[in-house]
Tab-separated table of C-alpha atoms in Angstrom:
chain	number	residue	atom	x	y	z
A	1	MET	CA	-40.231	-98.116	-100.882
A	2	SER	CA	-43.312	-97.740	-103.087
A	3	PRO	CA	-45.558	-94.639	-102.823
A	4	THR	CA	-48.368	-96.834	-101.492
A	5	ASN	CA	-46.218	-98.241	-98.694
A	6	ILE	CA	-44.909	-94.771	-97.808
A	7	LEU	CA	-48.475	-93.518	-97.441
A	8	HIS	CA	-49.368	-96.506	-95.268
A	9	GLU	CA	-46.395	-95.680	-93.056
A	10	GLN	CA	-47.177	-91.971	-92.843
A	11	LEU	CA	-50.914	-92.491	-92.290
A	12	HIS	CA	-50.680	-95.472	-89.993
A	13	MET	CA	-53.802	-94.359	-88.129
A	14	LEU	CA	-55.933	-95.068	-91.230
A	15	PRO	CA	-57.039	-98.511	-92.436
A	16	ARG	CA	-55.146	-99.681	-95.520
A	17	ALA	CA	-58.327	-99.707	-97.622
A	18	VAL	CA	-59.007	-96.049	-96.761
A	19	VAL	CA	-55.481	-95.037	-97.760
A	20	GLU	CA	-55.784	-96.794	-101.097
A	21	SER	CA	-59.335	-95.703	-101.933
A	22	SER	CA	-59.401	-92.147	-100.574
A	23	VAL	CA	-55.831	-90.909	-100.273
A	24	LEU	CA	-54.168	-92.356	-103.352
A	25	SER	CA	-57.195	-91.669	-105.528
A	26	SER	CA	-57.067	-87.992	-104.451
A	27	GLY	CA	-53.470	-87.602	-105.632
A	28	VAL	CA	-52.076	-86.651	-102.233
A	29	LEU	CA	-48.340	-85.980	-102.063
A	30	MET	CA	-46.717	-86.976	-98.766
A	31	ARG	CA	-43.162	-86.586	-97.525
A	32	THR	CA	-41.134	-89.314	-95.872
A	33	SER	CA	-39.685	-88.787	-92.411
A	34	GLY	CA	-36.385	-87.920	-94.106
A	35	GLY	CA	-38.031	-85.117	-96.040
A	36	ALA	CA	-38.026	-86.746	-99.489
A	37	ALA	CA	-41.246	-86.270	-101.410
A	38	LEU	CA	-42.969	-88.948	-103.426
A	39	SER	CA	-42.648	-88.605	-107.175
A	40	ARG	CA	-44.851	-85.875	-108.605
A	41	ASN	CA	-45.350	-88.082	-111.650
A	42	LEU	CA	-47.613	-90.247	-109.520
A	43	LEU	CA	-49.018	-87.824	-106.968
A	44	ASP	CA	-49.416	-84.177	-107.829
A	45	ARG	CA	-50.467	-82.330	-104.680
A	46	PHE	CA	-49.517	-81.769	-101.061
A	47	GLY	CA	-52.059	-82.557	-98.376
A	48	VAL	CA	-55.636	-83.766	-98.424
A	49	PRO	CA	-57.943	-81.976	-100.903
A	50	GLN	CA	-60.200	-79.351	-99.359
A	51	GLY	CA	-63.577	-80.850	-98.534
A	52	SER	CA	-62.269	-84.402	-98.389
A	53	ALA	CA	-63.908	-86.713	-95.847
A	54	LEU	CA	-60.405	-87.393	-94.541
A	55	SER	CA	-59.797	-83.786	-93.475
A	56	SER	CA	-61.760	-83.864	-90.218
A	57	PHE	CA	-60.415	-87.264	-89.208
A	58	LEU	CA	-56.794	-86.327	-89.824
A	59	SER	CA	-57.257	-82.947	-88.143
A	60	GLU	CA	-58.672	-84.517	-84.984
A	61	TYR	CA	-55.903	-87.097	-84.932
A	62	ILE	CA	-53.089	-84.568	-85.376
A	63	VAL	CA	-54.502	-82.143	-82.780
A	64	GLY	CA	-54.914	-85.063	-80.385
A	65	GLN	CA	-51.251	-85.956	-80.872
A	66	ILE	CA	-50.219	-82.342	-80.261
A	67	MET	CA	-52.267	-82.183	-77.059
A	68	SER	CA	-50.831	-85.479	-75.800
A	69	GLU	CA	-47.290	-84.295	-76.464
A	70	ALA	CA	-48.000	-80.973	-74.724
A	71	GLU	CA	-49.288	-82.804	-71.645
A	72	THR	CA	-46.071	-84.836	-71.577
A	73	LEU	CA	-43.948	-81.696	-71.825
A	74	ALA	CA	-45.944	-79.832	-69.183
A	75	LEU	CA	-46.136	-82.688	-66.657
A	76	CYS	CA	-49.116	-81.175	-64.870
A	77	GLY	CA	-52.827	-81.780	-64.522
A	78	GLN	CA	-54.551	-79.186	-66.671
A	79	VAL	CA	-57.666	-80.083	-68.643
A	80	MET	CA	-57.936	-79.357	-72.353
A	81	ILE	CA	-60.941	-79.464	-74.654
A	82	ALA	CA	-60.644	-79.128	-78.410
A	83	TYR	CA	-62.716	-78.906	-81.558
A	84	CYS	CA	-60.609	-79.150	-84.713
A	85	ASP	CA	-57.786	-76.662	-84.077
A	86	ASN	CA	-59.595	-74.709	-81.344
A	87	ILE	CA	-58.149	-75.617	-77.945
A	88	ALA	CA	-59.290	-74.384	-74.527
A	89	VAL	CA	-57.165	-74.977	-71.419
A	90	PHE	CA	-58.547	-75.172	-67.875
A	91	GLY	CA	-56.554	-75.256	-64.652
A	92	GLN	CA	-56.792	-74.639	-60.935
A	93	ASN	CA	-55.098	-71.257	-61.259
A	94	ARG	CA	-53.590	-68.817	-63.742
A	95	GLU	CA	-50.134	-70.393	-63.496
A	96	ASP	CA	-51.499	-73.831	-64.414
A	97	VAL	CA	-53.115	-72.485	-67.567
A	98	ASN	CA	-50.184	-70.318	-68.632
A	99	SER	CA	-47.686	-73.134	-68.080
A	100	LEU	CA	-49.330	-75.190	-70.834
A	101	ALA	CA	-49.227	-72.463	-73.493
A	102	GLU	CA	-45.582	-72.916	-74.501
A	103	PRO	CA	-45.717	-76.759	-74.526
A	104	LEU	CA	-48.717	-76.561	-76.872
A	105	VAL	CA	-46.902	-74.175	-79.218
A	106	SER	CA	-43.774	-76.325	-79.114
A	107	ALA	CA	-45.662	-79.583	-79.711
A	108	ALA	CA	-47.453	-78.068	-82.708
A	109	ARG	CA	-44.237	-76.659	-84.160
A	110	CYS	CA	-42.420	-80.002	-83.815
A	111	SER	CA	-45.282	-82.228	-84.986
A	112	PRO	CA	-44.128	-84.985	-87.373
A	113	TYR	CA	-47.082	-84.071	-89.602
A	114	GLY	CA	-45.927	-80.521	-90.221
A	115	ALA	CA	-44.712	-77.373	-88.504
A	116	PHE	CA	-48.037	-76.000	-87.264
A	117	ARG	CA	-48.322	-72.586	-85.661
A	118	LEU	CA	-50.696	-72.162	-82.730
A	119	ARG	CA	-51.734	-68.632	-81.844
A	120	ARG	CA	-53.140	-67.602	-78.488
A	121	THR	CA	-56.315	-65.567	-78.964
A	122	GLN	CA	-57.397	-64.885	-75.365
A	123	SER	CA	-55.731	-64.005	-72.106
A	124	THR	CA	-56.112	-66.169	-69.010
A	125	ARG	CA	-59.183	-65.379	-66.959
A	126	HIS	CA	-61.509	-66.921	-64.380
A	127	ILE	CA	-64.446	-68.831	-65.852
A	128	SER	CA	-66.832	-66.462	-64.073
A	129	GLN	CA	-65.487	-63.685	-66.329
A	130	GLY	CA	-66.481	-65.638	-69.414
A	131	PHE	CA	-64.451	-66.733	-72.421
A	132	ILE	CA	-64.956	-67.206	-76.159
A	133	PHE	CA	-64.964	-70.674	-77.708
A	134	LEU	CA	-66.216	-71.619	-81.184
A	135	GLY	CA	-68.039	-68.319	-81.555
A	136	TYR	CA	-69.845	-68.685	-78.228
A	137	ARG	CA	-69.309	-66.711	-75.047
A	138	LEU	CA	-69.378	-69.106	-72.090
A	139	LYS	CA	-69.692	-67.758	-68.565
A	140	TRP	CA	-69.949	-69.689	-65.317
A	141	HIS	CA	-72.352	-68.498	-62.612
A	142	SER	CA	-72.635	-69.661	-59.022
A	143	GLU	CA	-75.664	-68.855	-56.889
A	144	GLY	CA	-75.559	-70.506	-53.494
A	145	ARG	CA	-75.487	-74.249	-54.031
A	146	ASN	CA	-76.498	-73.923	-57.657
A	147	SER	CA	-74.216	-73.221	-60.586
A	148	TYR	CA	-74.776	-73.011	-64.314
A	149	VAL	CA	-73.064	-71.948	-67.525
A	150	GLU	CA	-74.492	-69.042	-69.486
A	151	VAL	CA	-74.175	-69.689	-73.234
A	152	ASP	CA	-74.303	-66.607	-75.439
A	153	VAL	CA	-73.077	-65.760	-78.931
A	154	ALA	CA	-69.792	-63.853	-78.997
A	155	ASP	CA	-70.125	-60.102	-79.580
A	156	ARG	CA	-68.064	-60.266	-82.764
A	157	LYS	CA	-70.460	-62.805	-84.274
A	158	LYS	CA	-73.429	-60.623	-83.348
A	159	GLU	CA	-71.799	-57.633	-85.027
A	160	GLN	CA	-71.137	-59.665	-88.164
A	161	PHE	CA	-74.778	-60.763	-88.210
A	162	GLN	CA	-76.094	-57.215	-87.974
A	163	ALA	CA	-73.605	-55.970	-90.573
A	164	LYS	CA	-74.830	-58.588	-93.047
A	165	ILE	CA	-78.480	-57.674	-92.441
A	166	ALA	CA	-77.659	-53.976	-92.875
A	167	GLU	CA	-75.906	-54.802	-96.149
A	168	LEU	CA	-78.980	-56.586	-97.545
A	169	LEU	CA	-81.567	-54.228	-96.056
A	170	PRO	CA	-81.631	-51.598	-98.866
A	171	HIS	CA	-82.793	-54.300	-101.288
A	172	CYS	CA	-85.602	-55.391	-98.947
A	173	ARG	CA	-87.370	-52.048	-98.590
A	174	PHE	CA	-90.777	-51.272	-100.072
A	175	THR	CA	-89.655	-48.295	-102.146
A	176	ARG	CA	-90.057	-47.254	-105.775
A	177	ASN	CA	-86.451	-47.956	-106.687
A	178	VAL	CA	-86.635	-51.566	-105.432
A	179	THR	CA	-88.551	-53.872	-107.746
A	180	ARG	CA	-90.645	-56.712	-106.437
A	181	ASP	CA	-88.320	-59.339	-107.911
A	182	VAL	CA	-85.257	-57.727	-106.345
A	183	ARG	CA	-87.003	-57.432	-102.978
A	184	GLU	CA	-88.189	-61.043	-102.982
A	185	GLN	CA	-84.745	-62.300	-103.954
A	186	ALA	CA	-83.125	-60.220	-101.209
A	187	MET	CA	-85.635	-61.438	-98.621
A	188	GLN	CA	-84.902	-65.037	-99.584
A	189	GLU	CA	-81.200	-64.365	-99.093
A	190	VAL	CA	-81.899	-62.751	-95.718
A	191	LYS	CA	-84.069	-65.679	-94.674
A	192	GLY	CA	-81.400	-68.206	-95.618
A	193	TYR	CA	-78.737	-66.248	-93.762
A	194	VAL	CA	-80.837	-65.759	-90.610
A	195	LEU	CA	-81.924	-69.396	-90.432
A	196	GLY	CA	-78.378	-70.602	-91.095
A	197	TRP	CA	-76.938	-68.290	-88.437
A	198	ALA	CA	-79.539	-69.386	-85.895
A	199	GLU	CA	-78.788	-73.039	-86.642
A	200	ALA	CA	-75.037	-72.450	-86.288
A	201	PHE	CA	-75.543	-70.953	-82.815
A	202	LYS	CA	-78.491	-73.052	-81.681
A	203	ARG	CA	-76.677	-73.960	-78.438
A	204	ALA	CA	-77.009	-70.379	-77.223
A	205	ASP	CA	-79.612	-69.603	-74.577
A	206	ASP	CA	-82.844	-68.484	-76.318
A	207	ILE	CA	-81.378	-68.145	-79.811
A	208	LYS	CA	-84.753	-67.095	-81.237
A	209	GLY	CA	-85.005	-64.232	-78.760
A	210	LEU	CA	-81.446	-63.191	-79.553
A	211	VAL	CA	-82.118	-63.114	-83.306
A	212	ARG	CA	-85.251	-61.028	-82.707
A	213	GLU	CA	-83.294	-58.577	-80.554
A	214	LEU	CA	-80.493	-58.218	-83.106
A	215	LEU	CA	-82.941	-57.676	-85.965
A	216	GLU	CA	-84.937	-55.091	-84.023
A	217	GLU	CA	-81.766	-53.072	-83.408
A	218	VAL	CA	-81.144	-52.917	-87.161
A	219	LEU	CA	-84.771	-52.355	-88.190
A	220	TYR	CA	-86.001	-49.895	-85.572
A	221	GLU	CA	-86.134	-46.974	-88.061
A	222	GLU	CA	-87.560	-48.998	-90.952
A	223	THR	CA	-91.158	-48.791	-92.174
A	224	ALA	CA	-93.861	-51.025	-90.750
A	225	ALA	CA	-94.027	-52.962	-94.030
A	226	THR	CA	-90.320	-53.810	-93.933
A	227	GLN	CA	-90.467	-54.792	-90.271
A	228	PHE	CA	-93.483	-57.006	-90.950
A	229	ALA	CA	-91.604	-58.800	-93.744
A	230	PHE	CA	-88.755	-59.560	-91.353
A	231	ARG	CA	-91.149	-60.816	-88.685
A	232	SER	CA	-92.236	-63.527	-91.103
A	233	ILE	CA	-88.639	-64.761	-91.060
A	234	LEU	CA	-88.704	-64.945	-87.274
A	235	ARG	CA	-91.788	-67.141	-87.453
A	236	SER	CA	-89.729	-69.609	-89.487
A	237	LEU	CA	-87.349	-70.165	-86.570
A	238	THR	CA	-88.021	-73.315	-84.575
């Protein structure tokens, strides 16, 4: 069987034109179901190149296959949501959720597209206790007949944000040993980081207020001039 036909067989979820234009042209090395690799004289790498437009599509497809297989193995009615390789499991009780953990691990390990390893990062808890997903902390609240989901940024992400600001802060101060050029360059880097971080977590409740609070905790002992410079960054937030 030719390398082109093998790739069509392995990547049957992709249109033939996509395989030929994007996969073959990237020099992707695939393995047949029997484990034999295509000739390295023609294709010189394993997997899709990092940054390829195919990466997200193939990732979603493979994770979807793993989830479907896990549901078959579990034979129960849990609900799963996923983004890339981040999977959250919901059930009526703790046993429902825990019973799907091993089928997910097994389905990933036995996937025909590779032996993937899933790692559990959180223990089972009630949604009112909150849980972390994609860097957010989601917590369900019920007040009488009304209920809502509180969306906050995970504590670890907040700590990383403040650590980065603290790292850049010495170069932003109005002191004799910091030149104007160095200070302006550092402030531009801070601005880019703050705006990028706020955009990444824009789904959080009052992200602008959260950024202000986190910055104030880092800057509370800084001079008025330094604090004023950072306030100009806050005004850039939409």
